[in-house]
């Protein structure tokens, strides 16, 4: 398919292309390369591999590439050309040779310059570019970020366990307050239980407040970083493919130069050099994809690095703020817990029945010394005769040995948590 195009010259009087082929070796003249930021590249219709048919309306058949180049340069702007487009599908042209060259570049990528030279492997300029190094740096930062996320998760688990423990302590004191008949002790137990329940509530609120921090870090680790890693891998694939076509084109140039030096014809050249033109087109397409992906990967890596730095500081600030808020609330609740010391009479209230049983069993044990077979009658007698009457104490009998004024000092329990 032939098309006519019009190209304005640049400031230097050039259109921005190089041409190849032509007599005496090749019957056609074709475009080898279209340079970036030139009139030909901006015009958008010229591509490597296209055949030049006419220049300024005149056929170029029989003209060498040097003559055609001089004619284009001498023409005033704009340059009128007729081009026969090369129809090619790059996917169909990926041969085994290109695939092997792709593998070779991947192997050379991991080698040092000295190792590659010792093995006789050529290294392209784009091998070991900074994008791969940035990806390696990203992988190291990812490990540190994962460790930070694990630490935050362990803190959240500890907060939740501490809140559960405070709730259980609060329930225990609340139950003691319900069964305690002494008003002051019951009130103190109620306040202690309620305070611990507030501790539990504050801890659970802090956990809920800190959960988004862990969620955001998880999103960064499971979505942002893998997406960037995938983009870099696509970039590497396109880069290796572009390098493979570059290497293939160079090998064909060297082959052509060798045959020309020996004054021998090369079949693919004198039949139109179609295979070489296909390689030039595929190289051009791969280079365009490579340039676009390189820019995209560079921007994405930079954004990800900036986000990582900002995200770490922001998430740590949120985390520390939540912990500080929880600590301040617990401190306020603790200041309101002004009930200590708590004086508790073990002979009254919750401990009444248990104290009576303790004295009963103590007297029975003393009465049974030297007796091998204790009887139930003796136990009842010992209980009636030796055990002090708790009913007398409750009714206020002055002769009761368990009257508070006669209690042993060890029977008063003081609880002080300060």
Short mmCIF file of C-alpha atoms in Angstrom, two decimals:
data_model
loop_
_atom_site.label_atom_id
_atom_site.label_comp_id
_atom_site.label_asym_id
_atom_site.label_seq_id
_atom_site.Cartn_x
_atom_site.Cartn_y
_atom_site.Cartn_z
CA UNK A 1 0.00 0.00 0.00
CA UNK A 2 1.47 3.34 -1.10
CA UNK A 3 0.71 6.69 0.57
CA UNK A 4 1.83 10.26 -0.12
CA UNK A 5 3.17 12.27 2.78
CA UNK A 6 4.31 15.84 3.36
CA UNK A 7 7.07 16.56 5.87
CA UNK A 8 8.25 19.98 7.00
CA UNK A 9 11.99 20.26 7.50
CA UNK A 10 13.54 21.11 10.80
CA UNK A 11 15.78 24.07 11.64
CA UNK A 12 18.82 22.17 10.42
CA UNK A 13 17.16 21.41 7.08
CA UNK A 14 16.72 17.69 7.83
CA UNK A 15 13.60 15.55 8.16
CA UNK A 16 15.06 13.11 10.76
CA UNK A 17 15.44 9.77 8.95
CA UNK A 18 18.19 7.44 7.77
CA UNK A 19 17.82 5.31 4.64
CA UNK A 20 19.39 2.07 3.44
CA UNK A 21 19.42 -0.33 0.53
CA UNK A 22 19.55 0.77 -3.09
CA UNK A 23 21.92 -0.15 -5.94
CA UNK A 24 24.21 -1.92 -6.52
CA UNK A 25 23.18 -4.56 -3.93
CA UNK A 26 19.50 -3.98 -3.16
CA UNK A 27 16.79 -3.07 -5.66
CA UNK A 28 14.81 -0.93 -3.16
CA UNK A 29 15.56 2.00 -0.86
CA UNK A 30 13.96 1.80 2.59
CA UNK A 31 13.88 3.75 5.84
CA UNK A 32 16.25 2.38 8.48
CA UNK A 33 15.48 4.64 11.45
CA UNK A 34 13.20 7.52 12.42
CA UNK A 35 14.82 9.75 15.05
CA UNK A 36 12.91 11.07 18.03
CA UNK A 37 11.75 14.69 18.26
CA UNK A 38 12.19 15.25 14.54
CA UNK A 39 9.69 16.33 11.83
CA UNK A 40 9.47 12.75 10.54
CA UNK A 41 8.69 11.38 13.99
CA UNK A 42 6.12 14.09 14.71
CA UNK A 43 4.48 13.53 11.33
CA UNK A 44 3.82 9.95 12.47
CA UNK A 45 3.47 8.13 9.12
CA UNK A 46 7.07 7.15 8.44
CA UNK A 47 8.30 3.91 10.04
CA UNK A 48 11.45 1.80 9.65
CA UNK A 49 11.14 -0.76 6.86
CA UNK A 50 8.92 1.42 4.63
CA UNK A 51 10.05 1.64 1.02
CA UNK A 52 10.62 5.05 -0.62
CA UNK A 53 8.92 5.09 -4.04
CA UNK A 54 9.13 8.73 -5.15
CA UNK A 55 10.63 11.98 -3.94
CA UNK A 56 9.05 15.24 -5.15
CA UNK A 57 6.92 13.21 -7.53
CA UNK A 58 9.87 11.53 -9.27
CA UNK A 59 10.65 7.77 -8.95
CA UNK A 60 13.83 6.84 -7.14
CA UNK A 61 14.34 3.56 -9.03
CA UNK A 62 18.02 3.15 -9.88
CA UNK A 63 19.15 5.90 -7.49
CA UNK A 64 21.56 5.09 -4.67
CA UNK A 65 20.73 5.95 -1.10
CA UNK A 66 23.35 8.71 -1.13
CA UNK A 67 21.75 10.37 -4.15
CA UNK A 68 18.30 10.19 -2.59
CA UNK A 69 19.58 11.65 0.69
CA UNK A 70 21.19 14.60 -1.14
CA UNK A 71 18.03 15.20 -3.13
CA UNK A 72 15.86 15.31 0.03
CA UNK A 73 18.31 17.64 1.71
CA UNK A 74 18.40 20.00 -1.27
CA UNK A 75 14.61 20.24 -1.54
CA UNK A 76 12.77 23.17 -0.02
CA UNK A 77 10.32 22.54 2.80
CA UNK A 78 7.95 20.71 2.78
CA UNK A 79 9.28 17.42 1.35
CA UNK A 80 6.83 15.42 -0.73
CA UNK A 81 7.35 11.63 -0.69
CA UNK A 82 5.47 8.53 -1.71
CA UNK A 83 5.97 5.58 0.66
CA UNK A 84 5.06 1.92 0.28
CA UNK A 85 4.13 0.75 3.78
CA UNK A 86 5.57 -2.48 5.13
CA UNK A 87 2.77 -4.69 6.43
CA UNK A 88 4.02 -6.79 9.34
CA UNK A 89 2.73 -8.28 12.58
CA UNK A 90 5.52 -8.30 15.20
CA UNK A 91 3.94 -11.26 17.02
CA UNK A 92 4.20 -13.44 13.94
CA UNK A 93 7.85 -12.51 13.41
CA UNK A 94 9.07 -13.64 16.84
CA UNK A 95 11.35 -16.46 15.75
CA UNK A 96 13.30 -18.96 17.80
CA UNK A 97 16.41 -16.86 17.25
CA UNK A 98 14.75 -13.84 18.93
CA UNK A 99 13.57 -16.02 21.83
CA UNK A 100 17.11 -17.38 22.38
CA UNK A 101 18.55 -13.87 22.30
CA UNK A 102 15.96 -12.83 24.87
CA UNK A 103 17.12 -15.63 27.16
CA UNK A 104 20.74 -14.63 26.60
CA UNK A 105 20.08 -11.06 27.72
CA UNK A 106 18.33 -12.32 30.85
CA UNK A 107 21.37 -14.43 31.70
CA UNK A 108 23.81 -11.61 31.02
CA UNK A 109 21.67 -9.27 33.16
CA UNK A 110 22.78 -11.05 36.33
CA UNK A 111 26.46 -11.13 35.37
CA UNK A 112 29.17 -8.63 36.08
CA UNK A 113 31.08 -6.97 33.26
CA UNK A 114 34.20 -9.07 33.87
CA UNK A 115 32.27 -12.36 33.90
CA UNK A 116 30.44 -11.50 30.67
CA UNK A 117 33.69 -10.55 28.96
CA UNK A 118 35.40 -13.74 30.14
CA UNK A 119 32.57 -15.83 28.65
CA UNK A 120 32.58 -13.83 25.46
CA UNK A 121 29.04 -12.51 25.93
CA UNK A 122 28.23 -9.05 24.63
CA UNK A 123 26.44 -6.67 26.95
CA UNK A 124 24.06 -4.03 25.67
CA UNK A 125 24.07 -0.49 27.03
CA UNK A 126 20.64 -0.92 28.59
CA UNK A 127 21.58 -3.99 30.60
CA UNK A 128 21.74 -3.38 34.37
CA UNK A 129 19.78 -0.14 34.12
CA UNK A 130 18.70 1.73 37.23
CA UNK A 131 15.13 0.40 37.07
CA UNK A 132 16.21 -3.07 38.11
CA UNK A 133 18.29 -1.59 40.91
CA UNK A 134 15.29 0.44 42.08
CA UNK A 135 13.22 -2.75 42.14
CA UNK A 136 15.84 -4.45 44.30
CA UNK A 137 15.80 -1.45 46.63
CA UNK A 138 12.01 -1.71 46.76
CA UNK A 139 12.22 -5.38 47.72
CA UNK A 140 14.49 -4.53 50.67
CA UNK A 141 12.12 -1.79 51.84
CA UNK A 142 9.20 -4.21 51.51
CA UNK A 143 10.80 -6.60 54.01
CA UNK A 144 11.25 -3.76 56.51
CA UNK A 145 7.65 -2.70 55.97
CA UNK A 146 6.42 -6.26 56.53
CA UNK A 147 8.35 -6.46 59.79
CA UNK A 148 6.83 -3.16 60.93
CA UNK A 149 3.35 -4.46 60.11
CA UNK A 150 4.01 -7.61 62.17
CA UNK A 151 5.11 -5.51 65.15
CA UNK A 152 1.99 -3.36 64.96
CA UNK A 153 -0.18 -6.48 64.70
CA UNK A 154 1.45 -7.94 67.83
CA UNK A 155 0.77 -4.69 69.71
CA UNK A 156 -2.88 -4.79 68.67
CA UNK A 157 -3.18 -8.39 69.87
CA UNK A 158 -1.63 -7.42 73.21
CA UNK A 159 -4.02 -4.47 73.55
CA UNK A 160 -6.99 -6.75 72.93
CA UNK A 161 -5.80 -9.36 75.42
CA UNK A 162 -5.20 -6.63 78.03
CA UNK A 163 -8.69 -5.24 77.44
CA UNK A 164 -10.19 -8.73 77.88
CA UNK A 165 -8.26 -9.19 81.14
CA UNK A 166 -9.50 -5.83 82.47
CA UNK A 167 -13.09 -6.78 81.65
CA UNK A 168 -12.73 -10.07 83.54
CA UNK A 169 -11.25 -8.26 86.55
CA UNK A 170 -14.11 -5.76 86.42
CA UNK A 171 -16.66 -8.59 86.38
CA UNK A 172 -15.04 -10.22 89.42
CA UNK A 173 -15.12 -6.99 91.46
CA UNK A 174 -18.69 -6.31 90.36
CA UNK A 175 -19.73 -9.75 91.63
CA UNK A 176 -17.98 -9.11 94.94
CA UNK A 177 -19.80 -5.79 95.25
CA UNK A 178 -23.18 -7.47 94.75
CA UNK A 179 -22.62 -9.99 97.56
CA UNK A 180 -20.90 -7.59 99.96
CA UNK A 181 -23.23 -6.30 102.74
CA UNK A 182 -20.86 -3.66 104.03
CA UNK A 183 -21.78 -0.40 102.21
CA UNK A 184 -18.28 1.07 102.06
CA UNK A 185 -16.67 -2.13 100.80
CA UNK A 186 -19.49 -2.72 98.30
CA UNK A 187 -19.13 0.81 96.99
CA UNK A 188 -15.36 0.40 96.67
CA UNK A 189 -15.70 -2.93 94.84
CA UNK A 190 -18.26 -1.40 92.49
CA UNK A 191 -15.94 1.50 91.67
CA UNK A 192 -12.96 -0.81 91.10
CA UNK A 193 -15.03 -3.05 88.84
CA UNK A 194 -16.43 -0.14 86.84
CA UNK A 195 -12.97 1.37 86.43
CA UNK A 196 -11.57 -1.86 85.04
CA UNK A 197 -14.51 -2.11 82.66
CA UNK A 198 -13.69 1.40 81.46
CA UNK A 199 -10.09 0.29 80.99
CA UNK A 200 -11.38 -2.59 78.84
CA UNK A 201 -13.66 -0.31 76.83
CA UNK A 202 -10.85 2.17 76.20
CA UNK A 203 -8.51 -0.62 75.12
CA UNK A 204 -11.03 -2.01 72.63
CA UNK A 205 -11.67 1.49 71.26
CA UNK A 206 -7.93 1.93 70.77
CA UNK A 207 -7.75 -1.38 68.92
CA UNK A 208 -10.54 -0.25 66.59
CA UNK A 209 -8.77 3.07 66.08
CA UNK A 210 -5.46 1.40 65.25
CA UNK A 211 -6.92 -1.28 62.96
CA UNK A 212 -7.06 1.08 59.90
CA UNK A 213 -3.31 1.62 60.28
CA UNK A 214 -2.68 -2.09 59.86
CA UNK A 215 -5.26 -2.27 57.05
CA UNK A 216 -3.56 0.53 55.09
CA UNK A 217 -0.17 -1.10 55.51
CA UNK A 218 -1.64 -4.41 54.36
CA UNK A 219 -3.05 -2.72 51.24
CA UNK A 220 0.34 -1.19 50.50
CA UNK A 221 2.05 -4.56 50.87
CA UNK A 222 -0.49 -6.70 48.99
CA UNK A 223 -1.58 -4.34 46.20
CA UNK A 224 0.70 -1.35 45.61
CA UNK A 225 4.02 -3.20 45.77
CA UNK A 226 2.93 -6.31 43.77
CA UNK A 227 1.41 -4.06 41.10
CA UNK A 228 4.66 -2.13 40.78
CA UNK A 229 6.64 -5.37 40.74
CA UNK A 230 4.46 -6.67 37.90
CA UNK A 231 4.92 -3.43 35.94
CA UNK A 232 8.71 -3.66 36.33
CA UNK A 233 8.64 -7.25 35.08
CA UNK A 234 6.66 -6.20 32.01
CA UNK A 235 9.19 -3.44 31.47
CA UNK A 236 12.03 -5.97 31.73
CA UNK A 237 10.33 -8.26 29.18
CA UNK A 238 9.93 -5.41 26.69
CA UNK A 239 13.49 -4.28 27.31
CA UNK A 240 14.93 -7.73 26.64
CA UNK A 241 12.83 -8.05 23.50
CA UNK A 242 14.09 -4.67 22.24
CA UNK A 243 17.67 -5.69 22.97
CA UNK A 244 17.11 -8.96 21.10
CA UNK A 245 16.00 -7.13 17.95
CA UNK A 246 18.94 -4.73 18.30
CA UNK A 247 21.31 -7.69 18.46
CA UNK A 248 19.59 -9.37 15.51
CA UNK A 249 19.85 -6.21 13.37
CA UNK A 250 23.55 -5.87 14.21
CA UNK A 251 24.22 -9.49 13.26
CA UNK A 252 22.47 -8.96 9.90
CA UNK A 253 24.48 -5.76 9.30
CA UNK A 254 27.70 -7.65 10.02
CA UNK A 255 26.64 -10.46 7.70
CA UNK A 256 25.89 -7.99 4.91
CA UNK A 257 29.24 -6.24 5.39
CA UNK A 258 31.07 -9.56 5.26
CA UNK A 259 29.45 -10.61 1.97
CA UNK A 260 30.08 -7.14 0.50
CA UNK A 261 33.78 -7.35 1.43
CA UNK A 262 34.04 -10.70 -0.32
CA UNK A 263 32.15 -9.32 -3.35
CA UNK A 264 29.58 -12.06 -3.02
CA UNK A 265 25.82 -11.52 -3.30
CA UNK A 266 23.54 -12.10 -0.31
CA UNK A 267 20.21 -13.60 -1.28
CA UNK A 268 18.03 -11.66 1.13
CA UNK A 269 19.65 -8.38 0.07
CA UNK A 270 19.27 -8.60 -3.71
CA UNK A 271 15.68 -9.83 -3.29
CA UNK A 272 14.61 -6.69 -1.40
CA UNK A 273 16.09 -7.35 2.05
CA UNK A 274 12.61 -8.06 3.44
CA UNK A 275 13.80 -9.97 6.50
CA UNK A 276 16.06 -7.11 7.56
CA UNK A 277 13.27 -4.60 7.08
CA UNK A 278 11.00 -6.72 9.25
CA UNK A 279 13.63 -6.72 11.99
CA UNK A 280 13.92 -2.94 11.73
CA UNK A 281 10.14 -2.55 12.09
CA UNK A 282 9.96 -4.90 15.07
CA UNK A 283 12.88 -3.12 16.70
CA UNK A 284 11.12 0.20 16.22
CA UNK A 285 7.88 -1.09 17.77
CA UNK A 286 9.73 -2.68 20.70
CA UNK A 287 11.66 0.52 21.27
CA UNK A 288 8.43 2.56 21.39
CA UNK A 289 6.92 0.17 23.92
CA UNK A 290 10.14 0.15 25.91
CA UNK A 291 10.30 3.96 26.06
CA UNK A 292 6.65 4.23 27.15
CA UNK A 293 7.00 1.57 29.84
CA UNK A 294 10.28 3.00 31.06
CA UNK A 295 8.64 6.35 31.68
CA UNK A 296 5.65 4.71 33.36
CA UNK A 297 7.82 2.50 35.58
CA UNK A 298 10.05 5.41 36.54
CA UNK A 299 7.07 7.51 37.60
CA UNK A 300 5.42 4.61 39.45
CA UNK A 301 8.58 3.74 41.36
CA UNK A 302 9.07 7.37 42.34
CA UNK A 303 5.45 7.71 43.48
CA UNK A 304 5.67 4.45 45.40
CA UNK A 305 8.86 5.52 47.13
CA UNK A 306 7.33 8.88 48.08
CA UNK A 307 4.18 7.15 49.31
CA UNK A 308 6.23 4.69 51.34
CA UNK A 309 8.11 7.46 53.11
CA UNK A 310 4.99 9.54 53.73
CA UNK A 311 2.88 6.52 54.60
CA UNK A 312 5.27 5.22 57.24
CA UNK A 313 5.42 8.58 59.02
CA UNK A 314 1.65 9.06 58.76
CA UNK A 315 0.76 5.55 59.94
CA UNK A 316 3.20 5.70 62.84
CA UNK A 317 1.78 9.08 63.84
CA UNK A 318 -1.75 7.62 63.82
CA UNK A 319 -0.62 4.60 65.78
CA UNK A 320 1.22 6.58 68.45
CA UNK A 321 -1.65 9.08 68.70
CA UNK A 322 -4.13 6.25 69.35
CA UNK A 323 -1.89 4.76 72.05
CA UNK A 324 -1.42 8.17 73.67
CA UNK A 325 -5.17 8.81 73.66
CA UNK A 326 -5.82 5.44 75.29
CA UNK A 327 -3.15 6.05 77.92
CA UNK A 328 -4.55 9.48 78.82
CA UNK A 329 -8.10 8.15 79.22
CA UNK A 330 -6.91 5.28 81.40
CA UNK A 331 -4.92 7.75 83.49
CA UNK A 332 -8.06 9.84 84.07
CA UNK A 333 -10.04 6.76 85.11
CA UNK A 334 -7.22 5.74 87.45
CA UNK A 335 -7.19 9.13 89.17
CA UNK A 336 -10.89 8.71 89.94
CA UNK A 337 -10.19 5.41 91.70
CA UNK A 338 -9.60 7.01 95.14
CA UNK A 339 -10.94 4.20 97.36
CA UNK A 340 -7.81 2.69 98.86
CA UNK A 341 -7.11 1.37 101.40
CA UNK A 342 -10.28 -0.75 101.65
CA UNK A 343 -11.00 -2.08 105.17
CA UNK A 344 -12.83 -5.40 104.95
CA UNK A 345 -14.26 -7.37 107.92
CA UNK A 346 -13.78 -11.00 106.99
CA UNK A 347 -16.45 -12.09 109.55
CA UNK A 348 -19.22 -10.21 107.77
CA UNK A 349 -20.79 -10.22 104.37
CA UNK A 350 -19.30 -12.41 101.71
CA UNK A 351 -16.93 -14.15 104.11
CA UNK A 352 -19.45 -14.84 106.92
CA UNK A 353 -20.35 -18.47 106.21
CA UNK A 354 -16.86 -19.42 105.15
CA UNK A 355 -15.40 -17.99 108.40
CA UNK A 356 -17.87 -20.01 110.48
CA UNK A 357 -16.94 -23.19 108.71
CA UNK A 358 -13.26 -22.47 109.22
CA UNK A 359 -13.74 -22.19 113.03
CA UNK A 360 -15.91 -25.31 113.12
CA UNK A 361 -13.32 -27.43 111.38
CA UNK A 362 -10.54 -25.97 113.54
CA UNK A 363 -12.30 -26.96 116.80
CA UNK A 364 -13.21 -30.40 115.50
CA UNK A 365 -9.60 -31.07 114.58
CA UNK A 366 -8.42 -30.11 118.09
CA UNK A 367 -11.05 -32.37 119.72
CA UNK A 368 -10.16 -35.32 117.60
CA UNK A 369 -6.51 -35.46 118.58
CA UNK A 370 -5.65 -39.03 119.69
CA UNK A 371 -8.94 -40.47 118.41
CA UNK A 372 -8.64 -42.95 115.58
CA UNK A 373 -12.35 -43.16 114.73
CA UNK A 374 -14.13 -39.79 114.80
CA UNK A 375 -17.92 -40.03 115.03
CA UNK A 376 -20.63 -37.77 113.67
CA UNK A 377 -22.09 -37.28 117.18
CA UNK A 378 -18.80 -36.05 118.51
CA UNK A 379 -18.49 -33.65 115.57
CA UNK A 380 -21.92 -32.21 116.30
CA UNK A 381 -21.12 -31.91 120.01
CA UNK A 382 -17.84 -30.21 119.36
CA UNK A 383 -19.51 -27.82 117.02
CA UNK A 384 -22.22 -26.88 119.49
CA UNK A 385 -19.98 -26.52 122.51
CA UNK A 386 -16.75 -25.07 121.09
CA UNK A 387 -17.77 -23.02 118.08
CA UNK A 388 -18.58 -19.37 118.85
CA UNK A 389 -22.11 -18.37 117.96
CA UNK A 390 -22.25 -16.11 114.92
CA UNK A 391 -25.87 -15.33 115.75
CA UNK A 392 -24.76 -13.68 118.99
CA UNK A 393 -22.35 -11.53 117.01
CA UNK A 394 -25.00 -10.54 114.53
CA UNK A 395 -27.46 -9.69 117.38
CA UNK A 396 -24.79 -7.64 119.14
CA UNK A 397 -24.13 -9.86 122.20
CA UNK A 398 -21.24 -8.32 124.17
CA UNK A 399 -20.04 -11.75 125.33
CA UNK A 400 -19.47 -12.94 121.78
CA UNK A 401 -15.76 -13.74 121.33
CA UNK A 402 -15.93 -12.54 117.68
CA UNK A 403 -17.11 -9.06 118.55
CA UNK A 404 -15.22 -6.53 116.40
CA UNK A 405 -13.62 -4.97 119.49
CA UNK A 406 -12.14 -8.38 120.40
CA UNK A 407 -11.07 -9.45 116.89
CA UNK A 408 -7.53 -10.41 116.35
CA UNK A 409 -5.65 -7.84 114.27
CA UNK A 410 -5.05 -10.46 111.61
CA UNK A 411 -8.79 -10.64 110.88
CA UNK A 412 -8.83 -7.18 109.29
CA UNK A 413 -7.73 -7.23 105.66
CA UNK A 414 -6.47 -4.05 104.06
CA UNK A 415 -6.36 -3.92 100.25
CA UNK A 416 -4.19 -1.22 98.83
CA UNK A 417 -3.24 -1.24 95.15
CA UNK A 418 -1.30 2.01 95.23
#
